[in-house]
Coordinates of C-alpha atoms and ligand atoms in Angstrom, one line a residue:
Chain T
M1414 CA 5.7 -11.0 31.8
P1415 CA 5.0 -11.8 28.1
A1416 CA 7.6 -14.6 28.4
K1417 CA 5.8 -16.1 31.3
E1418 CA 2.5 -15.7 29.5
R1419 CA 4.0 -17.5 26.5
T1420 CA 5.2 -20.5 28.4
K1421 CA 1.8 -20.7 30.1
R1422 CA 0.1 -20.7 26.7
L1423 CA 2.5 -23.4 25.4
L1424 CA 1.9 -25.6 28.4
L1425 CA -1.8 -25.3 28.0
G1426 CA -1.6 -26.2 24.4
L1427 CA 0.5 -29.3 25.2
I1428 CA -2.0 -30.8 27.6
I1429 CA -4.2 -32.6 25.1
P1430 CA -1.4 -34.0 22.8
I1431 CA 0.5 -35.3 25.9
L1432 CA -2.7 -36.9 27.3
V1433 CA -3.4 -38.6 23.9
L1434 CA 0.1 -39.9 23.7
A1435 CA 0.0 -41.2 27.3
V1436 CA -3.3 -43.0 26.8
W1437 CA -2.0 -44.5 23.6
Q1438 CA 1.2 -45.7 25.2
V1439 CA -0.7 -47.3 28.1
A1440 CA -3.4 -48.8 25.8
V1441 CA -0.8 -50.6 23.7
M1442 CA 1.1 -51.8 26.7
A1443 CA -2.1 -53.1 28.2
H1444 CA -2.8 -54.9 24.8
L1445 CA -5.9 -52.9 24.3
L1446 CA -4.6 -51.7 20.9
S1447 CA -2.8 -53.8 18.3
E1448 CA 0.9 -53.1 18.4
N1449 CA 1.2 -53.7 14.6
L1450 CA -1.3 -51.0 13.7
F1451 CA -0.6 -48.6 16.6
P1452 CA 3.1 -48.9 17.5
P1453 CA 3.5 -47.1 20.9
P1454 CA 5.0 -43.5 20.8
T1455 CA 8.2 -44.8 22.4
S1456 CA 8.7 -47.3 19.5
I1457 CA 7.9 -44.6 16.9
L1458 CA 10.5 -42.4 18.6
Q1459 CA 12.9 -45.4 18.5
D1460 CA 12.3 -45.8 14.7
F1461 CA 12.8 -42.1 14.3
Y1462 CA 16.1 -42.1 16.1
E1463 CA 17.4 -45.1 14.1
M1464 CA 16.5 -43.6 10.8
L1465 CA 18.0 -40.3 11.7
V1466 CA 21.3 -41.9 12.8
S1467 CA 21.5 -44.1 9.7
G1468 CA 21.1 -41.0 7.5
E1469 CA 18.1 -42.6 5.8
L1470 CA 15.7 -39.9 7.0
T1471 CA 17.8 -36.9 5.9
H1472 CA 18.5 -38.5 2.5
H1473 CA 14.8 -39.0 1.7
L1474 CA 13.8 -35.7 3.3
G1475 CA 16.5 -33.9 1.2
I1476 CA 15.0 -35.4 -2.0
S1477 CA 11.4 -34.4 -1.0
V1478 CA 12.4 -30.9 -0.1
M1479 CA 14.3 -30.5 -3.3
R1480 CA 11.3 -31.6 -5.3
A1481 CA 8.9 -29.3 -3.5
M1482 CA 11.3 -26.3 -3.8
I1483 CA 11.8 -26.8 -7.5
G1484 CA 8.1 -27.2 -8.1
F1485 CA 7.3 -24.2 -5.9
I1486 CA 9.9 -22.0 -7.6
V1487 CA 8.7 -22.9 -11.1
G1488 CA 5.0 -22.9 -10.4
G1489 CA 4.9 -20.1 -7.9
G1490 CA 7.3 -18.0 -10.0
L1491 CA 5.1 -18.3 -13.0
G1492 CA 2.0 -17.7 -10.9
L1493 CA 3.5 -14.5 -9.5
F1494 CA 4.6 -13.3 -12.9
F1495 CA 1.2 -13.9 -14.6
G1496 CA -0.7 -12.7 -11.6
L1497 CA 1.2 -9.4 -11.6
M1498 CA 0.8 -9.1 -15.4
S1499 CA -2.9 -9.7 -15.3
G1500 CA -3.3 -7.3 -12.4
L1501 CA -1.3 -4.6 -14.2
Y1502 CA -2.5 -4.9 -17.7
K1503 CA -6.1 -5.2 -18.8
R1504 CA -4.9 -6.9 -22.1
A1505 CA -2.9 -9.5 -20.2
E1506 CA -5.9 -10.2 -18.0
E1507 CA -8.1 -10.7 -20.9
L1508 CA -5.6 -13.0 -22.5
V1509 CA -4.6 -15.1 -19.5
D1510 CA -7.3 -15.0 -16.8
P1511 CA -10.1 -16.9 -18.5
T1512 CA -7.7 -19.9 -19.1
V1513 CA -6.3 -19.8 -15.6
Q1514 CA -9.8 -19.6 -14.0
M1515 CA -10.8 -22.6 -16.2
M1516 CA -7.7 -24.6 -15.2
R1517 CA -8.2 -23.8 -11.6
T1518 CA -11.4 -25.7 -11.4
V1519 CA -9.7 -29.0 -12.5
P1520 CA -9.0 -31.1 -9.4
L1521 CA -5.2 -31.8 -9.2
L1522 CA -5.8 -35.4 -8.1
A1523 CA -7.7 -36.0 -11.4
V1524 CA -4.9 -34.9 -13.6
T1525 CA -2.3 -36.9 -11.8
P1526 CA -2.9 -40.1 -13.8
L1527 CA -2.6 -38.0 -17.0
F1528 CA 0.8 -36.6 -15.9
I1529 CA 2.0 -40.1 -15.1
L1530 CA 0.8 -41.3 -18.5
W1531 CA 2.6 -38.5 -20.3
F1532 CA 5.7 -38.1 -18.3
G1533 CA 6.1 -41.5 -16.5
F1534 CA 6.9 -41.9 -12.8
G1535 CA 10.1 -39.8 -13.1
E1536 CA 11.0 -36.5 -11.6
L1537 CA 9.3 -34.5 -14.4
S1538 CA 5.7 -35.6 -13.6
K1539 CA 6.2 -34.9 -9.9
I1540 CA 7.7 -31.5 -10.3
L1541 CA 5.0 -30.5 -12.9
L1542 CA 2.3 -31.6 -10.5
I1543 CA 3.8 -29.6 -7.7
A1544 CA 4.3 -26.6 -9.9
M1545 CA 0.7 -26.7 -11.1
G1546 CA -0.5 -26.8 -7.5
A1547 CA 1.8 -23.9 -6.5
F1548 CA 0.8 -21.8 -9.5
F1549 CA -2.8 -20.9 -8.6
P1550 CA -2.6 -19.5 -5.1
L1551 CA 0.2 -17.1 -6.1
Y1552 CA -1.5 -16.1 -9.4
V1553 CA -4.8 -15.3 -7.7
N1554 CA -3.3 -13.4 -4.8
A1555 CA -0.8 -11.4 -6.8
F1556 CA -3.6 -10.4 -9.1
L1557 CA -5.8 -9.4 -6.2
G1558 CA -2.9 -7.5 -4.6
V1559 CA -2.3 -5.4 -7.6
R1560 CA -6.0 -4.7 -8.0
N1561 CA -6.4 -3.6 -4.4
V1562 CA -3.7 -0.9 -4.7
D1563 CA -5.3 2.4 -3.5
S1564 CA -5.8 4.5 -6.6
K1565 CA -5.2 7.6 -4.5
L1566 CA -1.6 6.6 -4.2
F1567 CA -1.3 6.4 -7.9
D1568 CA -2.3 10.1 -8.1
V1569 CA 0.5 10.8 -5.7
A1570 CA 2.9 8.8 -8.0
R1571 CA 1.7 10.9 -10.9
V1572 CA 2.1 14.2 -9.1
L1573 CA 5.6 13.2 -8.0
E1574 CA 6.4 12.0 -11.6
F1575 CA 7.4 8.5 -10.8
S1576 CA 8.8 6.5 -13.7
R1577 CA 7.0 3.4 -14.8
L1578 CA 9.6 1.3 -13.0
H1579 CA 9.2 3.3 -9.8
Q1580 CA 5.4 3.1 -10.0
L1581 CA 5.9 -0.7 -10.0
T1582 CA 8.6 -1.0 -7.4
K1583 CA 7.6 1.9 -5.0
V1584 CA 3.8 1.7 -5.3
V1585 CA 2.4 -1.5 -6.7
L1586 CA 4.7 -4.1 -5.3
P1587 CA 4.8 -2.8 -1.7
A1588 CA 1.0 -2.3 -1.7
A1589 CA 0.5 -5.8 -3.1
M1590 CA 3.0 -7.4 -0.7
P1591 CA 0.5 -8.6 2.0
N1592 CA -1.4 -10.5 -0.7
I1593 CA 1.7 -11.8 -2.4
L1594 CA 3.0 -13.2 0.9
L1595 CA -0.3 -14.8 1.6
G1596 CA 0.0 -16.3 -1.9
V1597 CA 3.4 -17.6 -1.0
R1598 CA 2.2 -19.2 2.1
L1599 CA -0.7 -20.9 0.3
S1600 CA 1.5 -21.9 -2.6
L1601 CA 4.0 -23.5 -0.3
S1602 CA 1.5 -25.5 1.5
T1603 CA -0.1 -26.6 -1.7
A1604 CA 3.3 -27.5 -3.1
W1605 CA 3.9 -29.7 0.0
L1606 CA 0.5 -31.3 -0.4
C1607 CA 1.1 -32.1 -4.1
L1608 CA 4.5 -33.5 -3.1
V1609 CA 2.8 -36.0 -0.8
V1610 CA 0.4 -37.0 -3.6
A1611 CA 3.2 -37.3 -6.2
E1612 CA 5.4 -39.4 -4.0
L1613 CA 2.6 -41.7 -2.8
M1614 CA 1.7 -42.3 -6.5
G1615 CA 5.0 -43.8 -7.1
A1616 CA 8.6 -43.0 -6.3
D1617 CA 11.8 -44.7 -5.4
Q1618 CA 13.0 -42.0 -3.1
G1619 CA 11.6 -39.3 -0.8
I1620 CA 9.4 -39.3 2.3
G1621 CA 6.3 -40.5 0.4
F1622 CA 8.3 -43.4 -0.9
L1623 CA 9.4 -44.2 2.6
I1624 CA 5.8 -44.3 3.8
Q1625 CA 4.7 -46.5 0.9
D1626 CA 7.7 -48.8 1.3
A1627 CA 7.1 -49.1 5.1
R1628 CA 3.4 -49.9 4.5
S1629 CA 4.1 -52.8 2.3
Y1630 CA 6.4 -54.3 4.9
M1631 CA 4.0 -53.4 7.7
R1632 CA 6.5 -51.2 9.4
T1633 CA 3.8 -49.0 10.8
G1634 CA 6.2 -47.1 13.0
V1635 CA 8.1 -45.8 9.9
V1636 CA 4.7 -44.8 8.4
F1637 CA 4.1 -42.6 11.4
V1638 CA 7.6 -41.2 11.2
G1639 CA 7.0 -40.2 7.6
I1640 CA 3.7 -38.6 8.5
I1641 CA 5.2 -36.6 11.3
I1642 CA 8.0 -35.4 9.1
F1643 CA 5.5 -34.2 6.5
A1644 CA 3.6 -32.3 9.2
L1645 CA 6.7 -30.8 10.8
V1646 CA 8.2 -29.6 7.5
G1647 CA 4.9 -28.2 6.4
K1648 CA 4.6 -26.3 9.7
L1649 CA 8.2 -25.2 9.6
T1650 CA 7.9 -23.6 6.1
D1651 CA 4.7 -21.9 7.2
S1652 CA 6.4 -20.4 10.2
L1653 CA 9.3 -19.2 8.1
V1654 CA 6.9 -17.3 5.8
R1655 CA 5.2 -15.8 8.8
I1656 CA 8.4 -14.5 10.2
L1657 CA 9.1 -13.0 6.8
E1658 CA 5.6 -11.5 6.8
A1659 CA 6.2 -10.0 10.3
R1660 CA 9.4 -8.4 9.0
L1661 CA 8.2 -7.1 5.7
L1662 CA 4.8 -6.0 6.8
Q1663 CA 5.7 -4.2 10.1
W1664 CA 4.3 -1.0 8.6
R1665 CA 0.8 -2.5 8.6
D1666 CA -1.7 -1.0 10.9
S1667 CA -4.3 -3.7 11.1
Y1668 CA -5.9 -5.7 13.8
R1669 CA -3.9 -8.9 14.5
G1670 CA -6.1 -10.9 16.8
Chain D
M995 CA 6.4 39.8 -6.2
A996 CA 6.4 40.9 -9.7
T997 CA 6.3 38.0 -12.2
T998 CA 3.3 35.9 -12.7
A999 CA 3.7 32.2 -11.7
L1000 CA 0.3 30.8 -12.6
E1001 CA -2.3 32.2 -15.0
I1002 CA -5.7 30.8 -15.4
S1003 CA -8.0 32.3 -18.1
H1004 CA -11.5 31.6 -19.3
L1005 CA -11.5 28.2 -17.7
N1006 CA -14.7 26.2 -18.1
K1007 CA -15.3 22.7 -16.9
S1008 CA -18.2 20.4 -17.2
F1009 CA -18.8 16.8 -16.1
R1010 CA -20.7 14.7 -18.6
T1011 CA -22.5 11.5 -17.9
A1012 CA -24.6 9.6 -20.5
T1013 CA -27.7 11.8 -19.8
T1014 CA -26.5 14.9 -18.0
V1015 CA -24.0 17.7 -18.2
T1016 CA -23.0 19.5 -15.0
H1017 CA -21.3 22.8 -15.5
V1018 CA -18.9 23.0 -12.6
L1019 CA -16.6 25.8 -13.4
E1020 CA -17.5 28.9 -15.3
D1021 CA -15.1 31.4 -16.8
I1022 CA -12.5 31.2 -14.0
R1023 CA -9.9 33.9 -14.4
L1024 CA -7.1 34.1 -11.8
S1025 CA -3.4 34.7 -11.7
L1026 CA -0.9 34.1 -9.0
K1027 CA 2.3 36.1 -8.7
Q1028 CA 5.5 34.5 -7.7
Q1029 CA 5.7 34.0 -3.9
E1030 CA 2.1 34.9 -3.5
F1031 CA -0.3 33.2 -1.1
V1032 CA -3.8 32.9 -2.5
S1033 CA -6.7 31.1 -0.8
I1034 CA -9.9 29.9 -2.4
I1035 CA -13.0 29.7 -0.3
G1036 CA -16.5 28.8 -1.2
P1037 CA -19.5 26.5 -0.5
S1038 CA -19.1 22.8 -0.7
G1039 CA -19.4 21.5 -4.3
C1040 CA -18.5 24.8 -5.9
G1041 CA -15.6 23.2 -7.7
K1042 CA -12.6 24.1 -5.6
S1043 CA -11.1 20.7 -5.8
T1044 CA -11.9 20.4 -9.4
L1045 CA -10.1 23.7 -10.1
L1046 CA -7.0 22.6 -8.1
K1047 CA -6.9 19.3 -9.9
I1048 CA -6.9 21.0 -13.3
V1049 CA -4.1 23.3 -12.2
A1050 CA -2.2 20.2 -10.9
G1051 CA -2.6 18.6 -14.3
L1052 CA -4.5 15.7 -12.9
D1053 CA -7.6 16.5 -15.0
A1054 CA -7.0 17.5 -18.6
D1055 CA -10.6 17.7 -19.7
Y1056 CA -11.4 21.4 -19.6
E1057 CA -11.8 24.5 -21.8
G1058 CA -9.6 27.5 -21.3
V1059 CA -6.0 28.2 -20.6
V1060 CA -3.8 27.3 -17.6
L1061 CA -0.3 28.5 -17.8
L1062 CA 2.5 27.9 -15.4
N1063 CA 5.4 30.3 -16.0
G1064 CA 4.0 30.9 -19.4
T1065 CA 3.8 27.3 -20.5
D1066 CA 0.7 25.2 -20.9
V1067 CA -0.1 22.7 -18.1
T1068 CA -0.2 19.4 -19.9
G1069 CA 0.0 16.9 -17.0
P1070 CA 1.1 16.5 -13.5
S1071 CA 4.7 17.5 -12.7
K1072 CA 7.0 18.3 -9.8
E1073 CA 6.7 22.0 -10.5
K1074 CA 3.2 21.8 -9.1
G1075 CA 3.3 20.3 -5.6
F1076 CA 0.0 18.9 -4.5
I1077 CA -1.1 18.4 -0.9
F1078 CA -4.3 16.3 -0.6
Q1079 CA -6.8 16.5 2.1
E1080 CA -5.6 13.2 3.5
H1081 CA -1.9 13.0 3.7
R1082 CA -1.6 10.1 1.3
L1083 CA 1.7 8.9 2.6
F1084 CA 3.0 5.5 1.5
P1085 CA 2.2 3.4 4.6
W1086 CA 5.0 1.0 4.0
A1087 CA 7.7 3.6 3.9
T1088 CA 9.3 5.5 6.8
V1089 CA 9.0 9.3 7.1
E1090 CA 12.3 9.9 5.4
K1091 CA 11.6 7.4 2.7
N1092 CA 8.2 9.0 2.1
I1093 CA 9.9 12.4 1.7
A1094 CA 12.5 10.9 -0.7
A1095 CA 9.8 8.9 -2.5
D1096 CA 11.3 7.9 -5.8
L1097 CA 14.8 9.3 -5.0
S1098 CA 17.4 7.3 -3.3
L1099 CA 18.5 8.2 0.2
K1100 CA 21.9 6.7 -0.5
D1101 CA 22.6 9.7 -2.8
P1102 CA 24.2 12.2 -0.4
K1103 CA 22.6 15.2 -2.2
V1104 CA 19.1 13.6 -1.6
R1105 CA 20.0 12.7 1.9
S1106 CA 21.0 16.3 2.9
R1107 CA 17.9 17.8 1.1
V1108 CA 15.7 15.3 3.0
D1109 CA 17.3 16.2 6.3
E1110 CA 16.8 19.9 5.4
M1111 CA 13.1 19.3 4.8
I1112 CA 12.7 17.3 8.0
E1113 CA 14.2 20.2 9.8
L1114 CA 11.9 22.6 8.0
V1115 CA 8.8 20.8 9.0
R1116 CA 10.2 20.0 12.4
L1117 CA 10.1 16.3 12.4
Q1118 CA 13.6 15.6 13.6
G1119 CA 13.6 12.3 15.5
F1120 CA 10.8 10.8 13.5
E1121 CA 12.9 10.0 10.4
K1122 CA 12.5 6.3 10.8
A1123 CA 8.8 6.2 12.0
Y1124 CA 6.1 4.7 9.9
P1125 CA 3.0 6.7 9.0
K1126 CA 0.9 4.7 11.5
Q1127 CA 3.2 5.8 14.3
I1128 CA 2.7 9.6 13.8
S1129 CA -0.2 11.9 14.2
G1130 CA -2.4 13.4 11.5
G1131 CA -0.7 16.8 11.7
M1132 CA 2.7 15.2 11.5
S1133 CA 1.7 13.1 8.5
Q1134 CA 0.5 16.3 6.7
R1135 CA 3.8 17.9 7.4
V1136 CA 5.6 14.9 5.9
A1137 CA 3.4 15.3 2.8
I1138 CA 4.3 19.0 2.6
A1139 CA 8.0 18.1 3.0
R1140 CA 7.6 15.5 0.2
A1141 CA 6.2 18.1 -2.1
L1142 CA 8.7 20.9 -1.1
L1143 CA 11.7 18.6 -1.7
R1144 CA 11.0 18.8 -5.4
N1145 CA 11.2 22.6 -5.4
P1146 CA 7.8 23.3 -6.8
Q1147 CA 6.9 26.6 -8.4
V1148 CA 3.6 26.5 -6.8
L1149 CA 2.2 24.4 -4.0
L1150 CA -1.5 23.4 -4.3
L1151 CA -3.2 22.6 -1.1
D1152 CA -6.7 21.1 -1.0
E1153 CA -8.1 21.6 2.5
P1154 CA -4.9 20.2 3.9
F1155 CA -5.8 20.8 7.6
G1156 CA -9.5 20.1 7.3
A1157 CA -9.2 16.8 9.1
L1158 CA -7.2 18.2 12.0
D1159 CA -8.5 19.4 15.4
A1160 CA -8.6 23.2 15.9
F1161 CA -5.4 23.3 18.0
T1162 CA -3.3 21.3 15.6
R1163 CA -4.8 23.3 12.7
N1164 CA -3.6 26.6 14.2
H1165 CA -0.2 25.1 14.8
M1166 CA -0.1 23.8 11.2
Q1167 CA -1.1 27.2 9.8
E1168 CA 1.8 28.8 11.6
S1169 CA 4.2 26.1 10.3
L1170 CA 2.9 26.6 6.8
L1171 CA 3.6 30.4 7.0
E1172 CA 7.1 29.7 8.2
I1173 CA 7.7 27.2 5.5
W1174 CA 6.3 29.6 2.9
R1175 CA 8.6 32.4 4.2
Q1176 CA 11.7 30.2 4.1
N1177 CA 10.8 28.5 0.8
Q1178 CA 9.3 31.4 -1.2
T1179 CA 7.0 29.1 -3.2
S1180 CA 3.6 30.4 -4.5
M1181 CA 0.8 28.9 -2.6
L1182 CA -2.8 28.1 -3.7
L1183 CA -4.8 26.9 -0.8
V1184 CA -8.4 25.6 -0.8
T1185 CA -10.1 26.0 2.5
H1186 CA -13.5 26.0 4.3
D1187 CA -12.1 28.1 7.1
I1188 CA -12.4 31.8 6.8
D1189 CA -9.9 32.5 9.6
E1190 CA -7.4 30.2 8.0
A1191 CA -7.7 32.1 4.7
I1192 CA -7.3 35.5 6.4
F1193 CA -4.4 34.3 8.6
L1194 CA -2.4 33.0 5.7
S1195 CA -3.1 34.7 2.4
N1196 CA -2.3 37.8 0.4
R1197 CA -5.6 37.4 -1.4
I1198 CA -8.7 35.5 -0.9
V1199 CA -10.8 34.2 -3.8
V1200 CA -14.5 33.8 -2.9
M1201 CA -16.4 31.4 -5.1
D1202 CA -20.0 30.8 -5.8
A1203 CA -21.6 27.5 -6.5
K1204 CA -23.7 26.1 -9.4
P1205 CA -21.9 26.9 -11.6
G1206 CA -18.7 27.5 -9.7
R1207 CA -17.4 31.0 -10.5
I1208 CA -15.4 33.7 -8.8
K1209 CA -17.6 36.2 -6.9
A1210 CA -14.9 38.3 -5.3
I1211 CA -11.2 38.6 -4.7
I1212 CA -10.3 40.2 -1.4
S1213 CA -6.9 41.5 -0.7
V1214 CA -5.5 41.0 2.8
D1215 CA -3.1 43.8 3.6
L1216 CA -2.0 42.9 7.1
N1217 CA 1.5 42.3 8.2
Y1218 CA 2.6 38.8 9.1
P1219 CA 2.3 37.3 11.6
R1220 CA -1.3 38.2 11.9
N1221 CA -3.2 38.7 15.1
R1222 CA -6.4 36.5 14.9
V1223 CA -8.2 38.6 17.5
G1224 CA -7.3 42.1 16.2
G1225 CA -9.9 44.5 14.9
A1226 CA -8.5 44.5 11.3
F1227 CA -8.8 40.7 11.3
Q1228 CA -12.4 40.9 12.5
Q1229 CA -13.2 43.4 9.8
L1230 CA -11.9 41.1 7.1
R1231 CA -13.9 38.3 8.5
T1232 CA -17.0 40.3 8.0
Q1233 CA -16.0 41.2 4.5
V1234 CA -15.3 37.6 3.5
L1235 CA -18.6 36.5 5.1
S1236 CA -20.7 39.0 3.4
A1237 CA -19.0 38.2 0.0
L1238 CA -19.8 34.5 0.6
N1239 CA -23.4 35.3 1.4
H1240 CA -24.2 37.6 -1.4
K1241 CA -26.3 36.1 -4.1
E1242 CA -25.0 37.9 -7.2
A1243 CA -21.7 37.7 -8.8
D1244 CA -21.5 41.4 -9.5
V1245 CA -21.1 42.6 -5.9
V1246 CA -17.4 43.2 -6.1
G1247 CA -15.7 43.9 -9.4
Y1248 CA -12.4 42.2 -9.5
D1249 CA -9.3 42.4 -11.6
I1250 CA -7.1 39.4 -12.3
Ligands
ATP860 N1 -15.7 12.9 -11.2 C1 -16.8 13.6 -11.2 N2 -17.9 13.3 -12.0 C2 -19.0 14.0 -11.9 N3 -19.2 15.1 -11.2 C3 -18.2 15.4 -10.4 C4 -17.0 14.7 -10.3 N4 -16.1 15.3 -9.5 C5 -16.8 16.3 -9.0 N5 -18.0 16.4 -9.5 C6 -19.0 17.5 -9.2 O1 -18.4 18.7 -9.4 C7 -18.8 19.6 -8.4 C8 -17.6 20.2 -7.7 O2 -16.9 19.2 -7.0 P1 -15.6 19.6 -6.2 O3 -15.1 18.3 -5.6 O4 -14.7 20.3 -7.0 O5 -16.2 20.5 -5.1 P2 -15.5 21.3 -3.9 O6 -15.7 22.7 -4.0 O7 -14.1 20.8 -3.7 O8 -16.4 20.8 -2.7 P3 -15.9 20.5 -1.2 O9 -15.7 21.8 -0.5 O10 -17.1 19.7 -0.6 O11 -14.7 19.7 -1.2 C9 -19.7 18.8 -7.4 O12 -21.0 19.2 -7.7 C10 -19.5 17.4 -7.8 O13 -20.7 16.7 -7.6
MG861 MG1 -13.0 19.5 -2.3

């Protein structure tokens, strides 16, 4: 029964996209839309297939994913660390939080030119930009998570004489886990967004480069392929974290829609 | 039943704010023998929870002396198991992991002790359940098992069954008696329920409010298991009620 319900829901959700694609295809074939600006879905699919077979797509995708991952691990890792520290220790909060809150208001797009001036178009400026984007969501959510720990459970930890380490690993971290995972999700999507920005600014490899390069040669189909890849990978990572959430947070007793 | 487990003498406690001082406990004197079951009963706000927290070492701001086995209580410790009104289980941990808490179930000694406790509180089959999947009464039994695993000298219970329905409450009282008989721990129970106090305890401490002090200590010399509908039970009920309702502290002289 649930399987049947699920296919039903899937089919219902597919109606509009399929309709749009069909209208698009027909409109181009009837010369109502410019084929140069709106290559028909079938030709985009053709481009996609060719790039996949030639290995071009996987090469650039590999580069992009690598950049995003390194940036996420560096920025997200630091965000998690400082967020936990600020949450746990008043002194750390007083030291770190004002600066972080100030930096958080600076729009990422506005510092991009600075990064390029300082570090050039190389890998460093890209990874730093991604890391900076990934830092804040994890910082904020880790901090919130720690502060939301039920103080009644700390009393329990005191009565049971938990060591400092166990207070952290058996009370604070599990209690903060829902927030931390939310932070991971937001950080990942921000990392991915920053990757797009960084690669469109200037790169000689990666999906962003692919899009820029195709634009200058008017290969609109390839531009579409790049956009679709960005969307798919973004969605995929988000789903992966959701699966992780479902596994790690099965103890939760909250309303889920 | 000879040696003293817990000794409270001349205990005074006030809460201070910037402008006011509330005198909550006045000259509390009480001692608990080993393996004794003592209940504290009294009107809301008379300082029962405050007293229990002091004994548990959760509140160190008081005057007077609290001794456990002759040594000063300086902070919380496993010797003083504490059962809160709400079960306070870790929602992310299964029943067995809640009972083990900071100990590792991979340690065979811990494993067998945890299994023993699960059997004692009759939760076999629920080892892997999460707190959200079990009832309030079962959760409270997990909390009791968690405290007992640490071999406490005294178990402090703050209205542990207050949130349960009457049927579950009776059942829990019976299990607590059984646990007490098997485990031989001293018990200090705060309750609102006169029947509960009579059903369970060797002695009942009746408190007065504002400031909180001990009005009377009533011995319950009935054999376990006690019959809730018997005449002796009814008589004690009247005795506790009249002690609760008396205005003055000097109705019944008591020795500690
Ligand atoms: N942290 C606190 N600060 C100030 N006053 C407090 C504090 N905790 C308790 N009190 C006061 O101390 C008195 C005793 O509180 P306590 O919680 O010990 O009562 P109780 O006997 O357990 O009541 P109940 O039966 O309702 O649980 C109350 O008047 C309460 O207002
Ligand atoms: Mg209370």
